[in-house]
């Protein structure tokens, strides 16, 4: 094989991407109802077009598979919306079709998001049979007032029952909790964590409540009818989280994610490590490194429009843009510094083909290291716990 | 050339909103100077800003032809004057072109502060004054009371004051007759060498400088070689004309007439207001008594929000200056705001008008710093330095004393608000000179430091008197004062553009107010930010912005990367507009809000 200089750079770039992993994300954009805080691409429809979706997802998969054929999948993730509303047969069909293009090793992580209502829990076994090895349950809160505030349709007891059932069926399971809710106290939060503690798997996501534009919470917040805890309270709640979860053997491997040893989400690590991922389904984003270029793909958001586009041209892709080297560095840093392990600057530079110094203010970097927000370890840069707690501000200071 | 006996030159002087422009419109209409379809309301206020704000900035003139009851035809030259205190200088020079003045008073409001100031100016200029009471069509009109006020306060005989309604036209015919019968005609020698007073001049992009003159002696003709006696500049007149109010060319202008000339003059400095125009070949031995040019009394910095606009700002200021000689500017550099200009104005309204014109006519986005006045600093080496930028404050050990400008403020206020007004004046270091009663209203005269007036005095006065107080002022010269430089420090670093010169007694209060304001405006940083106000090394006020310790930790997965990156890129753009003070990043908006007028 003859190699020219550009081809070498392209190969280095692709290799750098794949060191971050390769994953498949499948978006299911339907929910039974919309939660007032959520700004995800989710829609409520009286009847779900199960058949059409299965066909369309497979068509998109074939299109994406053709350009990345031969790669090995580290993970597959069914997210939403509420993917536990999918027919297990669809999950099975998607997983089966991956074999046409990629290798899907037995140890690959296959996750499905689910709501902990009893109706959905009844189908857990079917999803397991379809090939799902890891369940991510949207528990969100473990007290009734919190669940009501968040507009959730399940009770705390249902959530615990669903976790118990997941533990019996799946090798791995995770759950999501929302903290820093209006009026939340440290004692109350501690009770919630302790209540769920016996049923935790190897992974837990803890998000602070954010107010997203266009949501009912946004309006309430603007009108002053929904008051978020101040920084002091959020710090104290975070201290409770760290104390309880630390005691249970969990470590904060990412800004909002906790895992027991070996329990980190392999799928999500692909994002944070700037690997490649294929995004299928309405509104899904993807990153593909092909021929030395890193491409950002976005699919059409509205389910009906996406279905039509796939029917007409075999893909619901709305845009496909090559990222500039600067953009690649920015994404690499903003994602990588979320991880406790930090980010390999050398790998980022191979991925972008540009020195990190092009986007990093060197003097600011020194300052942040001196202040204890960042640490340099050889060619790796990582944010300390203190730096990760205020990462938005650290990034704003670091980048020029 | 018009027979002197058939000319009347007059101005209308009035408090703002007493109906001056409406009366001018009515006179123009009665004399048929414009077709009805050309009559837009307030014809003389030619600039957009003047029409919108209902105020007159530049003097305007109009030549009216009036057929009187005696069967003779008269030329009436109406010289319009600005009504606002900032432009009292322009009033005085307009009055120099006249022999008479209509003192217009709103019959529902009565005598107000500007009525007084303008009436005194007319009296000082030796004009014959015709008191006229306007708005008599309104039910609230009380002509008897207002007549007594004119006699009691101003000391004019108001027995024969005319009653009119400029709005309905009632009494306007009688007023025109009174102008002809009661105002004196001009005097002058047609055969004497030319002497014409430059009343105003402005730059017109098509014909160059247009000069408004009042001919005293001799004749001004097209083709004549003229000389400006003050500057010595010589030009050949290429156009002579009058405003009707549209410009109309005439062959010549004789004694007593008011009109304009153009002579291909490129520089407005060659046609200085107050100068005398004479015939270059047959010059007059003596110029007319001129008048002092106006001095800017209020200064502020003007900076472009976007540094890219600096060149455009410089060009726009130069263009404005062509038409407004009372406005001055010089380059200034600010650590916080970048490159800009230090600008001087006749007053706050003048400042606002210039700002508005820059923003509207030239499309500029501007940062205007808090206005300050001109201080006189006496130094140990015996020299006196004029200080209009706190940044230039000399080393205190070299200062013998500092003087600041004072004004004599006249305020008319209904009795129930008097207490609040007196309290305001005392707070602002005022010194009471006079307190008299005008019916149920008090007239108070205070000596006030101008510095205390430019700092939101108008707004406070309006608010404490519910808008009922009227206010006017004259400059009253300089007085020694205990003034200090108040510096603002951010994490120990002085922020020069936020420093100010204040009276020692006010320093702590101002410092605290500024620190509190900045605390609200400076976003939290990764470290604590200390904001202090200091006189020399003594801290008089301080605030802290606590360090940011925790962001909201949210999810960030594959679908969030693009949005997060774009957010960061926008932040970086915003960062370019941040000003660095030591390690602290302060958004320009914070400076803007801290430095803004009011």
Short mmCIF file of C-alpha atoms in Angstrom, two decimals, chain B residues 170-445:
data_model
loop_
_atom_site.label_atom_id
_atom_site.label_comp_id
_atom_site.label_asym_id
_atom_site.label_seq_id
_atom_site.Cartn_x
_atom_site.Cartn_y
_atom_site.Cartn_z
CA UNK B 170 -57.82 84.01 18.37
CA UNK B 171 -56.09 87.37 18.93
CA UNK B 172 -53.32 86.69 16.38
CA UNK B 173 -54.48 89.51 14.08
CA UNK B 174 -54.33 91.97 16.97
CA UNK B 175 -50.85 90.65 17.80
CA UNK B 176 -49.62 91.32 14.23
CA UNK B 177 -50.93 94.87 14.47
CA UNK B 178 -49.23 95.30 17.85
CA UNK B 179 -45.94 94.08 16.42
CA UNK B 180 -46.14 96.80 13.77
CA UNK B 181 -47.35 99.56 16.13
CA UNK B 182 -45.58 98.79 19.38
CA UNK B 183 -42.20 97.37 18.33
CA UNK B 184 -39.64 99.84 17.02
CA UNK B 185 -38.20 99.68 13.49
CA UNK B 186 -34.46 99.04 13.11
CA UNK B 187 -32.02 101.88 12.62
CA UNK B 188 -29.04 101.96 10.27
CA UNK B 189 -27.19 103.87 7.54
CA UNK B 190 -27.73 102.62 4.00
CA UNK B 191 -24.79 104.69 2.73
CA UNK B 192 -22.33 103.68 5.44
CA UNK B 193 -19.75 100.88 4.89
CA UNK B 194 -21.27 97.41 5.26
CA UNK B 195 -21.54 96.00 8.79
CA UNK B 196 -23.49 92.78 9.26
CA UNK B 197 -23.53 90.65 12.40
CA UNK B 198 -23.05 86.90 11.99
CA UNK B 199 -25.98 85.47 13.96
CA UNK B 200 -25.45 81.84 13.05
CA UNK B 201 -23.63 79.71 10.52
CA UNK B 202 -23.91 76.10 9.58
CA UNK B 203 -22.51 73.70 7.04
CA UNK B 204 -24.57 72.56 4.11
CA UNK B 205 -23.07 69.73 2.05
CA UNK B 206 -24.21 71.31 -1.25
CA UNK B 207 -23.32 74.99 -0.90
CA UNK B 208 -20.76 75.01 1.91
CA UNK B 209 -21.18 77.24 4.94
CA UNK B 210 -24.46 79.17 5.11
CA UNK B 211 -24.16 82.34 7.19
CA UNK B 212 -27.17 84.00 8.79
CA UNK B 213 -26.58 87.75 9.16
CA UNK B 214 -28.32 90.84 10.43
CA UNK B 215 -27.32 93.86 8.37
CA UNK B 216 -26.77 96.94 10.53
CA UNK B 217 -25.32 99.42 8.03
CA UNK B 218 -24.68 99.40 4.28
CA UNK B 219 -25.74 96.80 1.77
CA UNK B 220 -24.83 93.17 1.20
CA UNK B 221 -24.94 92.09 -2.47
CA UNK B 222 -24.26 89.10 -4.62
CA UNK B 223 -20.77 89.28 -6.15
CA UNK B 224 -19.49 91.52 -3.36
CA UNK B 225 -16.02 90.87 -1.89
CA UNK B 226 -16.62 90.53 1.82
CA UNK B 227 -14.29 90.25 4.79
CA UNK B 228 -14.98 88.66 8.17
CA UNK B 229 -13.42 91.30 10.42
CA UNK B 230 -12.52 88.92 13.22
CA UNK B 231 -10.86 86.17 11.21
CA UNK B 232 -9.79 88.33 8.27
CA UNK B 233 -11.15 85.73 5.84
CA UNK B 234 -12.15 87.19 2.48
CA UNK B 235 -14.73 85.68 0.14
CA UNK B 236 -16.90 86.62 -2.82
CA UNK B 237 -20.61 86.38 -2.07
CA UNK B 238 -22.28 83.99 -4.49
CA UNK B 239 -25.76 84.01 -3.00
CA UNK B 240 -27.83 86.34 -0.82
CA UNK B 241 -31.27 85.35 0.35
CA UNK B 242 -33.97 85.23 2.96
CA UNK B 243 -35.95 82.44 4.58
CA UNK B 244 -39.67 82.56 3.90
CA UNK B 245 -39.16 79.99 5.64
CA UNK B 246 -37.98 78.30 2.45
CA UNK B 247 -34.71 79.85 1.27
CA UNK B 248 -35.35 82.44 -1.45
CA UNK B 249 -32.58 84.39 -3.21
CA UNK B 250 -32.70 88.20 -3.28
CA UNK B 251 -30.35 90.67 -4.98
CA UNK B 252 -29.29 92.43 -1.80
CA UNK B 253 -29.90 92.93 1.90
CA UNK B 254 -30.07 96.44 3.33
CA UNK B 255 -29.94 97.91 6.84
CA UNK B 256 -32.28 96.26 9.31
CA UNK B 257 -32.71 93.15 7.18
CA UNK B 258 -32.00 89.59 8.21
CA UNK B 259 -30.96 86.99 5.64
CA UNK B 260 -28.29 84.55 4.59
CA UNK B 261 -25.23 84.56 2.42
CA UNK B 262 -23.13 81.83 0.87
CA UNK B 263 -19.65 82.45 -0.48
CA UNK B 264 -18.13 79.02 -1.10
CA UNK B 265 -16.89 78.95 2.50
CA UNK B 266 -15.54 75.52 3.35
CA UNK B 267 -14.65 76.05 6.97
CA UNK B 268 -17.17 77.07 9.54
CA UNK B 269 -14.35 78.61 11.58
CA UNK B 270 -14.10 81.33 8.92
CA UNK B 271 -17.67 82.46 9.53
CA UNK B 272 -17.65 82.66 13.30
CA UNK B 273 -20.83 83.51 15.12
CA UNK B 274 -20.57 87.05 16.52
CA UNK B 275 -18.13 88.20 13.85
CA UNK B 276 -18.84 91.25 11.64
CA UNK B 277 -19.04 91.02 7.84
CA UNK B 278 -17.81 94.10 5.97
CA UNK B 279 -17.02 95.10 2.39
CA UNK B 280 -13.42 94.13 1.62
CA UNK B 281 -12.90 97.17 -0.65
CA UNK B 282 -14.67 99.67 1.60
CA UNK B 283 -14.33 98.24 5.10
CA UNK B 284 -16.01 99.68 8.17
CA UNK B 285 -13.53 101.21 10.65
CA UNK B 286 -14.93 99.31 13.64
CA UNK B 287 -16.60 95.92 13.92
CA UNK B 288 -19.95 95.59 15.73
CA UNK B 289 -19.68 94.62 19.36
CA UNK B 290 -19.44 90.84 19.11
CA UNK B 291 -20.30 88.32 21.73
CA UNK B 292 -18.33 85.77 23.62
CA UNK B 293 -18.37 82.29 22.19
CA UNK B 294 -20.07 79.75 24.41
CA UNK B 295 -17.97 77.49 26.61
CA UNK B 296 -18.74 73.85 27.18
CA UNK B 297 -19.55 73.25 30.83
CA UNK B 298 -20.35 69.53 30.89
CA UNK B 299 -17.93 66.85 29.74
CA UNK B 300 -18.22 63.14 29.18
CA UNK B 301 -16.50 60.34 27.33
CA UNK B 302 -18.08 58.92 24.18
CA UNK B 303 -16.86 55.49 23.11
CA UNK B 304 -18.02 53.12 20.41
CA UNK B 305 -19.53 49.91 21.81
CA UNK B 306 -17.76 48.08 18.99
CA UNK B 307 -14.15 49.20 18.67
CA UNK B 308 -14.46 48.76 14.91
CA UNK B 309 -16.70 51.85 14.86
CA UNK B 310 -13.98 54.20 16.14
CA UNK B 311 -13.14 55.71 12.76
CA UNK B 312 -16.77 56.19 11.94
CA UNK B 313 -17.33 57.88 15.30
CA UNK B 314 -14.44 60.26 14.63
CA UNK B 315 -15.86 61.21 11.22
CA UNK B 316 -19.35 61.61 12.63
CA UNK B 317 -18.14 63.91 15.41
CA UNK B 318 -16.31 66.03 12.85
CA UNK B 319 -19.49 66.33 10.80
CA UNK B 320 -21.56 67.29 13.84
CA UNK B 321 -19.03 69.88 14.86
CA UNK B 322 -19.43 71.56 11.47
CA UNK B 323 -22.92 72.63 12.50
CA UNK B 324 -22.44 72.94 16.20
CA UNK B 325 -19.48 75.03 17.18
CA UNK B 326 -20.46 74.89 20.86
CA UNK B 327 -19.65 71.19 20.97
CA UNK B 328 -15.97 70.24 21.41
CA UNK B 329 -14.12 66.92 21.47
CA UNK B 330 -10.67 65.42 21.79
CA UNK B 331 -9.39 61.82 21.64
CA UNK B 332 -9.37 59.85 24.87
CA UNK B 333 -8.14 56.36 25.72
CA UNK B 334 -9.75 54.35 28.47
CA UNK B 335 -8.45 51.07 29.80
CA UNK B 336 -12.01 49.90 30.16
CA UNK B 337 -13.65 51.29 27.09
CA UNK B 338 -10.83 51.52 24.57
CA UNK B 339 -10.44 54.42 22.14
CA UNK B 340 -12.98 57.19 22.19
CA UNK B 341 -13.43 60.90 22.73
CA UNK B 342 -13.78 63.36 25.58
CA UNK B 343 -16.58 65.68 24.57
CA UNK B 344 -17.78 69.03 25.94
CA UNK B 345 -21.34 70.31 25.86
CA UNK B 346 -23.37 73.36 26.85
CA UNK B 347 -25.44 71.20 29.18
CA UNK B 348 -27.07 67.84 29.68
CA UNK B 349 -29.74 68.31 27.05
CA UNK B 350 -27.08 69.30 24.55
CA UNK B 351 -25.24 66.08 25.44
CA UNK B 352 -28.37 64.02 24.94
CA UNK B 353 -29.10 65.63 21.60
CA UNK B 354 -25.58 64.98 20.31
CA UNK B 355 -25.77 61.39 21.52
CA UNK B 356 -29.11 60.91 19.84
CA UNK B 357 -27.90 62.40 16.57
CA UNK B 358 -24.80 60.19 16.58
CA UNK B 359 -26.90 57.12 17.19
CA UNK B 360 -29.71 58.00 14.84
CA UNK B 361 -28.11 59.84 11.93
CA UNK B 362 -24.84 57.96 11.93
CA UNK B 363 -26.11 54.60 13.19
CA UNK B 364 -23.55 54.29 15.98
CA UNK B 365 -23.84 52.25 19.16
CA UNK B 366 -22.25 54.29 21.93
CA UNK B 367 -21.09 54.16 25.53
CA UNK B 368 -21.55 57.53 27.21
CA UNK B 369 -19.71 57.96 30.50
CA UNK B 370 -21.11 59.91 33.44
CA UNK B 371 -20.92 63.65 32.80
CA UNK B 372 -18.53 65.80 34.77
CA UNK B 373 -17.68 69.48 34.89
CA UNK B 374 -14.48 71.49 34.35
CA UNK B 375 -12.48 72.02 37.53
CA UNK B 376 -9.72 74.54 38.02
CA UNK B 377 -6.71 73.16 39.81
CA UNK B 378 -4.21 75.61 41.28
CA UNK B 379 -0.80 73.97 41.47
CA UNK B 380 2.14 74.65 43.75
CA UNK B 381 4.14 75.93 40.78
CA UNK B 382 1.66 78.79 40.44
CA UNK B 383 -0.04 77.46 37.33
CA UNK B 384 -3.75 76.78 36.97
CA UNK B 385 -4.87 73.70 35.14
CA UNK B 386 -8.33 73.02 33.72
CA UNK B 387 -9.43 69.53 34.59
CA UNK B 388 -12.29 67.84 32.79
CA UNK B 389 -11.25 64.23 33.14
CA UNK B 390 -10.72 62.62 36.55
CA UNK B 391 -7.90 60.61 34.93
CA UNK B 392 -5.86 63.82 34.68
CA UNK B 393 -6.15 64.61 38.40
CA UNK B 394 -2.65 65.67 39.46
CA UNK B 395 -0.62 64.34 42.36
CA UNK B 396 -2.43 65.71 45.46
CA UNK B 397 0.83 67.03 46.97
CA UNK B 398 1.09 69.46 44.04
CA UNK B 399 -2.41 70.88 44.54
CA UNK B 400 -2.87 74.21 46.33
CA UNK B 401 -6.61 74.39 45.82
CA UNK B 402 -9.36 73.28 43.49
CA UNK B 403 -12.24 75.37 42.28
CA UNK B 404 -15.46 74.18 40.77
CA UNK B 405 -18.10 75.90 38.65
CA UNK B 406 -21.27 77.12 40.34
CA UNK B 407 -24.62 77.98 38.88
CA UNK B 408 -27.33 80.34 40.04
CA UNK B 409 -30.46 78.24 39.88
CA UNK B 410 -33.93 79.72 39.81
CA UNK B 411 -36.69 77.33 40.76
CA UNK B 412 -40.42 78.05 40.82
CA UNK B 413 -42.35 75.52 42.82
CA UNK B 414 -45.86 75.17 44.32
CA UNK B 415 -45.85 75.60 48.10
CA UNK B 416 -46.58 71.95 48.91
CA UNK B 417 -43.38 70.76 47.24
CA UNK B 418 -41.17 73.58 48.55
CA UNK B 419 -39.84 71.57 51.49
CA UNK B 420 -38.73 68.72 49.27
CA UNK B 421 -37.07 71.07 46.80
CA UNK B 422 -35.19 72.91 49.56
CA UNK B 423 -34.03 69.60 50.97
CA UNK B 424 -32.79 68.51 47.55
CA UNK B 425 -30.88 71.76 47.08
CA UNK B 426 -29.29 71.45 50.53
CA UNK B 427 -28.29 67.84 49.84
CA UNK B 428 -26.62 69.04 46.68
CA UNK B 429 -24.47 71.51 48.63
CA UNK B 430 -26.68 74.42 47.62
CA UNK B 431 -26.54 77.86 49.21
CA UNK B 432 -29.83 79.72 49.37
CA UNK B 433 -29.76 83.22 47.95
CA UNK B 434 -33.41 84.14 47.82
CA UNK B 435 -36.85 82.81 48.68
CA UNK B 436 -39.88 84.83 47.59
CA UNK B 437 -43.52 84.12 46.95
CA UNK B 438 -45.35 84.43 43.66
CA UNK B 439 -48.98 83.81 44.57
CA UNK B 440 -49.12 80.26 45.85
CA UNK B 441 -45.71 79.43 44.41
CA UNK B 442 -42.28 79.98 45.82
CA UNK B 443 -39.39 81.28 43.81
CA UNK B 444 -36.12 80.02 45.26
CA UNK B 445 -32.72 81.03 44.07
#
